[in-house]
Coordinates of N, CA and C in Angstrom, one line a residue:
M1 N -76.3 -35.2 69.3 CA -75.2 -34.6 68.5 C -74.1 -35.6 68.7
S2 N -73.5 -35.9 67.5 CA -72.3 -36.8 67.5 C -71.1 -36.1 68.1
K3 N -70.3 -37.0 68.6 CA -68.9 -36.5 69.2 C -68.0 -36.6 68.1
Q4 N -67.3 -35.3 68.0 CA -66.2 -35.3 66.9 C -65.0 -36.0 67.4
G5 N -64.3 -36.7 66.5 CA -63.0 -37.5 66.8 C -61.8 -36.5 66.5
G6 N -60.8 -36.8 67.4 CA -59.6 -35.9 67.2 C -58.6 -36.3 68.3
F7 N -57.5 -35.6 68.2 CA -56.4 -35.8 69.3 C -56.8 -34.8 70.5
T8 N -56.5 -35.4 71.7 CA -56.5 -34.6 72.8 C -55.2 -33.8 73.0
L9 N -55.2 -32.9 73.8 CA -53.8 -32.2 74.1 C -52.8 -33.1 74.5
V10 N -53.1 -33.9 75.4 CA -52.1 -35.0 75.9 C -51.6 -35.8 74.7
E11 N -52.4 -36.3 73.9 CA -52.1 -37.2 72.8 C -51.1 -36.3 71.7
L12 N -51.4 -35.1 71.6 CA -50.7 -34.2 70.5 C -49.3 -34.1 71.2
I13 N -49.2 -33.8 72.5 CA -48.0 -33.5 73.1 C -47.0 -34.9 73.0
I14 N -47.7 -36.0 73.3 CA -47.0 -37.3 73.1 C -46.4 -37.5 71.8
S15 N -47.3 -37.2 70.9 CA -46.9 -37.5 69.4 C -45.7 -36.5 68.9
L16 N -45.8 -35.3 69.6 CA -44.7 -34.4 69.1 C -43.4 -34.7 69.9
V17 N -43.5 -35.4 71.0 CA -42.4 -35.8 71.8 C -41.7 -37.1 71.0
I18 N -42.4 -37.9 70.5 CA -42.1 -39.1 69.8 C -41.5 -38.6 68.4
V19 N -42.0 -37.6 67.8 CA -41.5 -37.1 66.5 C -40.0 -36.4 66.8
A20 N -40.1 -35.6 67.9 CA -38.9 -35.1 68.2 C -37.7 -36.1 68.6
V21 N -38.0 -37.1 69.2 CA -37.0 -38.2 69.6 C -36.6 -38.9 68.3
I22 N -37.5 -39.1 67.4 CA -37.1 -39.8 66.1 C -36.1 -38.8 65.3
M23 N -36.4 -37.4 65.3 CA -35.6 -36.6 64.6 C -34.1 -36.5 65.1
V24 N -34.1 -36.5 66.5 CA -32.8 -36.5 67.1 C -32.0 -37.7 66.8
G25 N -32.7 -38.9 66.8 CA -32.0 -40.1 66.4 C -31.5 -40.0 65.1
L26 N -32.3 -39.5 64.1 CA -31.9 -39.4 62.7 C -30.7 -38.5 62.5
L27 N -30.8 -37.2 63.3 CA -29.6 -36.3 63.2 C -28.5 -37.0 63.8
A28 N -28.4 -37.7 64.8 CA -27.4 -38.3 65.4 C -26.8 -39.3 64.4
A29 N -27.6 -40.1 63.9 CA -27.2 -41.1 62.8 C -26.5 -40.5 61.6
L30 N -27.1 -39.4 61.1 CA -26.5 -38.7 60.0 C -25.0 -38.2 60.4
R31 N -25.0 -37.5 61.6 CA -23.8 -37.0 62.0 C -22.7 -38.0 62.1
S32 N -23.2 -39.3 62.8 CA -22.2 -40.4 62.7 C -21.8 -40.9 61.5
F33 N -22.6 -41.0 60.5 CA -22.2 -41.3 59.0 C -21.2 -40.3 58.5
G34 N -21.5 -39.1 58.9 CA -20.5 -38.1 58.3 C -19.3 -38.1 59.0
V35 N -19.2 -38.4 60.2 CA -17.9 -38.6 61.0 C -17.2 -39.7 60.4
T36 N -18.0 -40.8 60.2 CA -17.3 -42.0 59.7 C -16.7 -41.9 58.3
D37 N -17.5 -41.2 57.5 CA -17.1 -40.9 56.1 C -15.7 -40.0 56.1
E38 N -15.7 -39.0 57.0 CA -14.5 -38.2 57.1 C -13.3 -39.1 57.5
K39 N -13.5 -40.0 58.6 CA -12.4 -40.8 59.0 C -11.9 -41.7 57.9
L40 N -12.9 -42.3 57.2 CA -12.6 -43.1 56.0 C -11.8 -42.4 55.0
E41 N -12.3 -41.2 54.7 CA -11.5 -40.5 53.6 C -10.0 -40.2 54.1
R42 N -10.0 -39.8 55.4 CA -8.6 -39.4 55.9 C -7.8 -40.7 56.0
R43 N -8.2 -41.9 56.4 CA -7.5 -43.1 56.4 C -7.0 -43.5 54.9
L44 N -7.9 -43.1 53.9 CA -7.6 -43.6 52.6 C -6.5 -42.7 52.0
A45 N -6.7 -41.3 52.4 CA -5.5 -40.3 52.0 C -4.3 -40.7 52.6
Q46 N -4.3 -41.0 54.0 CA -3.0 -41.5 54.6 C -2.4 -42.7 54.1
A47 N -3.3 -43.7 53.6 CA -2.8 -44.9 53.0 C -2.1 -44.6 51.6
D48 N -2.8 -43.6 50.9 CA -2.2 -43.3 49.7 C -1.0 -42.6 49.8
E49 N -0.8 -41.6 50.8 CA 0.4 -41.0 51.0 C 1.6 -42.0 51.5
R50 N 1.2 -42.9 52.3 CA 2.2 -44.0 52.6 C 2.8 -44.8 51.3
R51 N 1.7 -45.1 50.6 CA 2.2 -45.9 49.4 C 3.1 -45.0 48.4
V52 N 2.7 -43.8 48.2 CA 3.5 -42.9 47.4 C 4.9 -42.7 48.0
V53 N 5.0 -42.3 49.2 CA 6.3 -42.0 49.8 C 7.2 -43.2 50.1
S54 N 6.5 -44.3 50.3 CA 7.3 -45.7 50.5 C 7.8 -46.0 49.1
G55 N 7.1 -45.7 47.9 CA 7.5 -46.1 46.7 C 8.6 -45.4 46.2
F56 N 8.5 -44.0 46.6 CA 9.7 -43.0 46.2 C 10.9 -43.4 46.9
L57 N 10.8 -43.6 48.2 CA 12.0 -44.0 49.1 C 12.7 -45.3 48.5
E58 N 11.8 -46.2 48.1 CA 12.3 -47.5 47.7 C 13.2 -47.2 46.3
D59 N 12.6 -46.2 45.5 CA 13.2 -45.8 44.2 C 14.6 -45.1 44.5
V60 N 14.7 -44.2 45.4 CA 15.9 -43.4 45.3 C 16.9 -44.0 46.4
L61 N 16.4 -44.9 47.3 CA 17.4 -45.6 48.2 C 17.8 -46.9 47.9
G62 N 16.9 -47.5 47.0 CA 17.1 -49.0 46.6 C 18.4 -49.3 46.0
Q63 N 19.0 -48.3 45.2 CA 20.2 -48.3 44.7 C 21.2 -47.2 45.1
A64 N 22.3 -47.5 45.6 CA 23.2 -46.4 46.1 C 24.7 -46.9 45.9
V65 N 25.5 -45.9 45.9 CA 26.9 -46.0 45.7 C 27.5 -46.3 47.0
L66 N 27.8 -47.6 47.2 CA 28.4 -48.1 48.4 C 30.1 -48.3 48.3
R67 N 30.7 -47.2 48.4 CA 32.1 -47.2 48.4 C 32.7 -46.0 48.9
P68 N 33.8 -45.9 49.4 CA 34.4 -44.6 49.9 C 34.6 -43.6 48.7
R69 N 34.4 -42.3 49.0 CA 34.6 -41.4 47.8 C 36.1 -41.0 48.0
L70 N 36.6 -40.7 46.9 CA 38.1 -40.1 46.8 C 38.1 -38.8 47.5
A71 N 39.1 -38.8 48.4 CA 39.2 -37.7 49.3 C 39.9 -36.5 48.8
M72 N 39.7 -35.3 49.3 CA 40.3 -34.2 48.9 C 41.9 -34.4 49.5
A73 N 42.8 -33.6 48.8 CA 44.1 -33.8 49.3 C 44.2 -33.4 50.8
G74 N 45.0 -34.4 51.4 CA 45.2 -34.3 52.8 C 44.2 -34.7 53.8
K75 N 43.1 -35.2 53.2 CA 41.9 -35.6 54.0 C 41.7 -37.0 54.0
P76 N 41.3 -37.7 55.1 CA 41.0 -39.2 55.1 C 39.8 -39.4 54.0
E77 N 39.7 -40.7 53.7 CA 38.7 -41.1 52.7 C 37.4 -40.9 53.5
E78 N 36.4 -40.4 52.7 CA 35.1 -40.3 53.3 C 34.0 -41.2 52.5
S79 N 32.9 -41.2 53.0 CA 32.0 -42.3 52.6 C 30.9 -41.5 51.7
C80 N 30.3 -42.3 50.8 CA 29.2 -41.8 49.9 C 27.9 -42.3 50.6
F81 N 28.0 -42.9 51.7 CA 26.8 -43.4 52.4 C 27.0 -43.2 54.0
V82 N 26.4 -42.2 54.5 CA 26.5 -41.8 55.9 C 25.1 -41.9 56.4
G83 N 24.9 -42.9 57.4 CA 23.5 -43.0 58.0 C 23.6 -42.7 59.5
G84 N 22.8 -41.8 59.9 CA 22.7 -41.6 61.4 C 21.2 -42.0 61.9
P85 N 21.0 -41.8 63.1 CA 19.6 -42.2 63.6 C 18.5 -41.3 63.1
D86 N 18.7 -40.2 62.7 CA 17.7 -39.4 62.2 C 17.9 -38.5 60.9
S87 N 19.0 -39.0 60.2 CA 19.3 -38.5 58.9 C 20.2 -39.5 58.1
L88 N 20.1 -39.2 56.7 CA 21.0 -40.2 56.0 C 21.3 -39.3 54.7
E89 N 22.7 -39.5 54.4 CA 23.2 -38.8 53.2 C 23.7 -40.1 52.2
W90 N 23.4 -40.0 50.9 CA 24.0 -41.1 50.2 C 23.9 -40.6 48.6
V91 N 24.5 -41.3 47.8 CA 24.5 -41.1 46.4 C 23.7 -42.1 45.7
G92 N 22.6 -41.7 45.1 CA 21.7 -42.8 44.5 C 21.1 -42.2 43.1
V93 N 20.2 -42.9 42.6 CA 19.6 -42.6 41.3 C 18.2 -41.9 41.4
M94 N 18.1 -40.7 40.9 CA 16.8 -40.0 40.8 C 16.1 -40.6 39.6
P95 N 14.9 -41.2 40.0 CA 14.1 -41.6 38.8 C 13.7 -40.6 37.9
A96 N 13.6 -40.7 36.6 CA 13.4 -39.7 35.6 C 12.0 -39.1 35.7
R97 N 11.1 -40.0 36.2 CA 9.7 -39.4 36.4 C 9.5 -38.4 37.5
H98 N 10.6 -38.5 38.4 CA 10.4 -37.5 39.5 C 11.2 -36.3 39.3
G99 N 11.7 -36.0 38.1 CA 12.6 -34.8 37.6 C 13.7 -35.3 36.7
V100 N 14.7 -34.5 36.9 CA 15.9 -34.9 36.1 C 16.5 -36.1 36.6
G101 N 16.7 -37.2 35.8 CA 17.1 -38.5 36.3 C 18.7 -38.5 36.3
G102 N 19.3 -39.6 36.7 CA 20.6 -39.8 37.0 C 21.1 -39.7 38.5
L103 N 22.4 -39.9 38.6 CA 23.0 -39.8 40.0 C 22.8 -38.6 40.7
H104 N 22.5 -38.5 42.0 CA 22.4 -37.5 42.8 C 22.9 -37.8 44.2
Y105 N 23.2 -36.6 44.8 CA 23.4 -36.6 46.3 C 22.1 -36.5 47.0
F106 N 21.7 -37.3 47.9 CA 20.5 -37.3 48.6 C 20.8 -37.1 50.1
R107 N 19.8 -36.4 50.7 CA 19.9 -36.3 52.1 C 18.4 -36.3 52.7
L108 N 18.2 -37.3 53.4 CA 16.9 -37.6 54.1 C 16.9 -37.1 55.6
Y109 N 16.0 -36.4 55.9 CA 16.0 -35.8 57.4 C 14.7 -35.2 57.8
W110 N 14.6 -34.9 59.0 CA 13.4 -34.3 59.4 C 13.6 -32.9 60.1
A111 N 12.8 -31.8 59.8 CA 13.1 -30.7 60.3 C 11.7 -29.9 60.6
G112 N 12.0 -29.0 61.6 CA 10.6 -28.3 62.0 C 10.9 -27.0 62.7
D113 N 9.9 -26.2 63.0 CA 10.0 -25.0 63.6 C 9.6 -24.9 65.2
G114 N 9.7 -26.1 65.8 CA 9.3 -26.0 67.1 C 7.9 -26.5 67.4
R115 N 7.1 -26.2 66.4 CA 5.6 -26.5 66.5 C 5.2 -27.9 65.7
R116 N 5.7 -27.8 64.3 CA 5.4 -28.9 63.4 C 6.7 -29.2 62.6
A117 N 6.8 -30.5 62.3 CA 8.0 -31.0 61.6 C 7.6 -31.8 60.4
A118 N 8.5 -31.9 59.5 CA 8.3 -32.6 58.2 C 9.5 -33.4 57.9
L119 N 9.1 -34.5 57.1 CA 10.2 -35.4 56.6 C 10.7 -34.8 55.2
M120 N 12.0 -34.4 55.1 CA 12.4 -33.7 54.0 C 13.4 -34.5 53.2
L121 N 13.6 -34.2 51.9 CA 14.6 -34.8 51.1 C 15.3 -33.7 50.3
A122 N 16.6 -33.5 50.6 CA 17.3 -32.6 49.8 C 18.1 -33.4 48.8
Y123 N 18.4 -32.7 47.7 CA 19.2 -33.4 46.6 C 19.9 -32.4 45.5
L124 N 21.0 -32.9 45.1 CA 22.0 -32.2 44.2 C 22.4 -33.0 43.2
P125 N 22.7 -32.6 42.0 CA 23.3 -33.4 41.0 C 24.6 -34.0 41.4
F126 N 25.1 -35.3 41.2 CA 26.2 -35.8 41.5 C 27.4 -35.2 40.7
A127 N 28.5 -34.9 41.5 CA 29.6 -34.3 40.7 C 30.8 -35.2 40.6
G128 N 30.7 -36.5 41.1 CA 31.8 -37.4 41.0 C 32.4 -37.6 42.4
L129 N 33.1 -38.7 42.4 CA 33.6 -39.2 43.7 C 34.8 -38.3 44.2
D130 N 35.4 -37.5 43.3 CA 36.7 -36.9 43.6 C 36.2 -35.4 43.8
A131 N 34.9 -34.9 43.8 CA 34.5 -33.7 44.0 C 34.3 -33.4 45.4
P132 N 34.4 -32.0 46.0 CA 34.3 -31.9 47.3 C 32.9 -32.3 47.6
L133 N 32.6 -32.4 49.0 CA 31.5 -32.8 49.6 C 30.2 -31.7 49.1
P134 N 29.0 -32.2 49.1 CA 28.0 -31.3 48.6 C 27.7 -30.2 49.5
D135 N 27.3 -29.1 48.9 CA 27.0 -27.8 49.7 C 25.4 -28.0 49.8
W136 N 24.9 -28.4 51.0 CA 23.5 -28.6 51.1 C 22.7 -27.3 51.2
S137 N 23.3 -26.3 51.4 CA 22.6 -25.0 51.3 C 22.1 -24.6 49.8
L138 N 22.8 -25.3 48.9 CA 22.4 -25.0 47.4 C 21.4 -26.1 46.9
A139 N 21.1 -27.1 47.8 CA 20.2 -28.2 47.3 C 18.8 -27.8 47.2
E140 N 18.1 -28.5 46.2 CA 16.7 -28.5 46.1 C 16.1 -29.3 47.2
R141 N 14.9 -28.9 47.6 CA 14.3 -29.6 48.9 C 12.7 -29.9 48.5
R142 N 12.5 -31.1 48.9 CA 11.1 -31.5 48.7 C 10.5 -32.1 50.2
V143 N 9.4 -31.6 50.4 CA 8.6 -32.2 51.7 C 8.1 -33.5 51.3
L144 N 8.4 -34.6 51.9 CA 7.8 -35.9 51.8 C 6.6 -36.1 52.5
V145 N 6.7 -35.7 53.9 CA 5.5 -36.1 54.6 C 5.4 -34.9 55.7
E146 N 4.3 -34.3 55.9 CA 4.0 -33.2 56.9 C 3.5 -33.7 58.2
D147 N 3.5 -32.8 59.1 CA 3.0 -33.2 60.4 C 3.7 -34.5 61.1
V148 N 5.0 -34.5 61.0 CA 5.8 -35.6 61.5 C 6.1 -35.5 63.0
S149 N 5.6 -36.5 63.7 CA 5.9 -36.5 65.2 C 7.0 -37.5 65.6
G150 N 7.5 -38.3 64.8 CA 8.5 -39.3 65.2 C 9.2 -39.8 63.8
F151 N 10.6 -39.9 63.8 CA 11.3 -40.3 62.7 C 12.5 -41.0 63.2
A152 N 12.9 -42.2 62.7 CA 14.1 -43.0 63.2 C 14.5 -43.9 61.9
L153 N 15.8 -43.9 62.0 CA 16.4 -44.9 60.9 C 17.4 -45.8 61.4
R154 N 17.2 -47.0 61.0 CA 18.0 -48.1 61.4 C 18.8 -48.7 60.2
Y155 N 19.9 -49.5 60.4 CA 20.7 -50.0 59.3 C 21.1 -51.5 59.6
Q156 N 21.0 -52.4 58.7 CA 21.4 -53.6 58.8 C 22.4 -54.0 57.7
L157 N 23.5 -54.8 58.0 CA 24.4 -55.1 57.0 C 23.9 -56.2 56.1
E158 N 24.7 -56.5 55.1 CA 24.1 -57.4 54.1 C 24.1 -58.8 54.5
D159 N 25.0 -59.1 55.5 CA 25.0 -60.5 56.1 C 24.0 -60.6 57.3
G160 N 23.1 -59.6 57.6 CA 22.1 -59.6 58.5 C 22.7 -59.2 59.8
G161 N 22.2 -59.7 61.0 CA 22.7 -59.4 62.2 C 21.7 -58.3 62.8
E162 N 22.2 -57.7 63.9 CA 21.5 -56.6 64.5 C 21.3 -55.3 63.8
W163 N 20.2 -54.6 64.1 CA 20.1 -53.4 63.5 C 20.9 -52.3 64.2
L164 N 21.5 -51.5 63.4 CA 22.4 -50.4 64.0 C 21.9 -49.0 63.8
G165 N 22.1 -48.1 64.7 CA 21.8 -46.8 64.8 C 22.4 -45.9 63.9
Q166 N 23.6 -46.3 63.4 CA 24.3 -45.4 62.5 C 25.3 -46.4 61.8
W167 N 25.6 -46.0 60.5 CA 26.5 -46.7 59.6 C 26.9 -45.8 58.4
R168 N 28.4 -46.0 58.2 CA 29.0 -45.3 57.0 C 29.8 -46.4 56.4
N169 N 29.8 -46.4 54.9 CA 30.5 -47.3 54.3 C 32.0 -46.8 54.2
T170 N 32.9 -47.7 54.5 CA 34.3 -47.3 54.4 C 35.0 -48.4 53.6
V171 N 36.4 -48.3 53.7 CA 37.2 -49.2 53.0 C 36.9 -50.8 53.6
D172 N 36.1 -50.9 54.8 CA 35.7 -52.2 55.3 C 34.9 -52.9 54.2
S173 N 35.0 -54.1 54.0 CA 34.3 -54.8 53.0 C 32.9 -55.0 53.4
R174 N 32.5 -54.8 54.6 CA 31.1 -54.9 55.0 C 30.4 -53.8 54.5
R175 N 29.1 -54.0 53.9 CA 28.2 -52.9 53.5 C 26.9 -53.1 54.0
V176 N 26.1 -52.0 54.0 CA 24.8 -51.9 54.4 C 23.9 -52.8 53.4
G177 N 22.9 -53.4 53.9 CA 22.1 -54.3 53.0 C 20.7 -53.8 53.1
R178 N 20.2 -53.3 54.2 CA 18.9 -52.8 54.5 C 18.8 -51.6 55.2
V179 N 17.9 -50.7 55.1 CA 17.5 -49.5 55.8 C 16.2 -49.5 56.4
G180 N 15.9 -49.4 57.5 CA 14.6 -49.3 58.1 C 14.2 -48.0 58.4
V181 N 13.0 -47.5 58.0 CA 12.5 -46.2 58.2 C 11.2 -46.3 59.2
A182 N 11.3 -45.8 60.3 CA 10.2 -45.7 61.2 C 9.7 -44.3 61.3
L183 N 8.3 -44.2 61.1 CA 7.8 -42.8 60.9 C 6.4 -42.8 61.6
A184 N 6.2 -41.7 62.4 CA 4.9 -41.4 62.9 C 4.4 -40.0 62.4
A185 N 3.2 -40.0 61.7 CA 2.8 -38.8 61.2 C 1.3 -38.7 61.2
G186 N 0.7 -37.4 61.1 CA -0.7 -37.3 61.1 C -1.4 -38.0 62.4
G187 N -0.9 -38.2 63.5 CA -1.4 -38.9 64.7 C -1.3 -40.4 64.7
S188 N -0.7 -41.0 63.8 CA -0.6 -42.3 63.7 C 0.8 -42.9 63.3
E189 N 1.2 -44.1 63.7 CA 2.5 -44.6 63.3 C 2.3 -45.2 62.0
W190 N 3.3 -45.2 61.1 CA 3.3 -45.8 59.8 C 3.9 -47.2 60.0
P191 N 3.5 -48.1 59.1 CA 4.1 -49.4 59.2 C 5.6 -49.3 58.8
L192 N 6.4 -50.0 59.5 CA 7.9 -50.0 59.3 C 8.3 -50.3 57.9
L193 N 9.0 -49.3 57.3 CA 9.4 -49.5 55.9 C 10.9 -50.1 55.9
V194 N 11.1 -51.1 55.2 CA 12.5 -51.8 55.1 C 12.9 -51.9 53.6
V195 N 13.9 -51.0 53.3 CA 14.3 -50.9 51.9 C 15.6 -51.7 51.7
P196 N 15.6 -52.7 50.9 CA 16.9 -53.4 50.5 C 17.7 -52.4 49.7
V197 N 18.9 -52.2 50.0 CA 19.9 -51.4 49.4 C 20.8 -52.1 48.6
R198 N 20.9 -51.9 47.2 CA 21.8 -52.6 46.4 C 23.0 -51.7 45.8
S199 N 24.1 -52.1 45.7 CA 25.2 -51.4 45.3 C 25.3 -51.0 43.8
L200 N 25.4 -49.8 43.5 CA 25.5 -49.4 42.1 C 26.8 -49.9 41.4
V201 N 27.9 -50.0 42.3 CA 29.3 -50.3 42.0 C 29.8 -51.4 42.7
S202 N 30.4 -52.4 42.0 CA 31.0 -53.5 42.7 C 32.1 -53.2 43.6
A203 N 32.2 -54.0 44.7 CA 33.2 -53.8 45.6 C 34.5 -53.6 45.1
G204 N 34.8 -54.3 44.1 CA 36.2 -54.3 43.5 C 36.4 -53.2 42.4
A205 N 35.3 -52.6 42.0 CA 35.5 -51.7 41.0 C 36.3 -50.5 41.2
M206 N 37.3 -50.1 40.5 CA 38.1 -49.2 40.7 C 37.9 -47.9 39.6
G207 N 37.0 -48.1 38.8 CA 36.8 -47.0 37.8 C 36.2 -45.8 38.4
R208 N 36.3 -44.7 37.7 CA 35.6 -43.5 38.3 C 34.1 -43.5 37.8
I209 N 33.4 -43.0 38.8 CA 31.9 -43.0 38.6 C 31.6 -41.5 38.0
V210 N 30.9 -41.5 37.0 CA 30.5 -40.2 36.6 C 29.0 -40.2 36.3
N211 N 28.4 -38.9 36.3 CA 27.1 -38.7 36.1 C 26.7 -38.2 34.7
G212 N 26.2 -39.1 33.9 CA 25.9 -38.8 32.5 C 27.0 -39.4 31.5
P213 N 27.0 -39.0 30.3 CA 28.0 -39.5 29.2 C 29.3 -39.0 29.5

């Protein structure tokens, strides 16, 4: 009688073990590919967010009214550009593609509820250099970046020199030339954004600035 060929029990067990090891390896590789794909998508989304936010800040901060505002009766001259280490108020141009164009009061700051913070932009239509200071409680607000863990502003004058933690334009002939924006969000630090600031009004201009015709 001829002996039938086939797998022994030991050979079958070894084959099953090999198949199981291969399947575990394939599952691990697929999981790794999935994690890598998620990380790549997250990084692309972060890069796109940085590009959009940086471009918007360059638009609204790149041109500013750099002169003292006409004071209310009995008060000293105040500035249209008041920069601190974690907030900045200025008068600039709202690009038409982001809403109603023209001169606006802007306030860049970060705010949170103790657990999470966001980079915010508040804005109001410009009412003129001789108008009272803006009431920020009436301003429209826009969240620029969520999940912010760090935010700092620095200021450099037109002639260069060291970076300053705060600056306000006064009757002093010196004016701010660049604003540095340092931001950490989404668990990573953003590249430092340096925005050149150009004056909308020449230093010697004495005419009244108005918003619109």
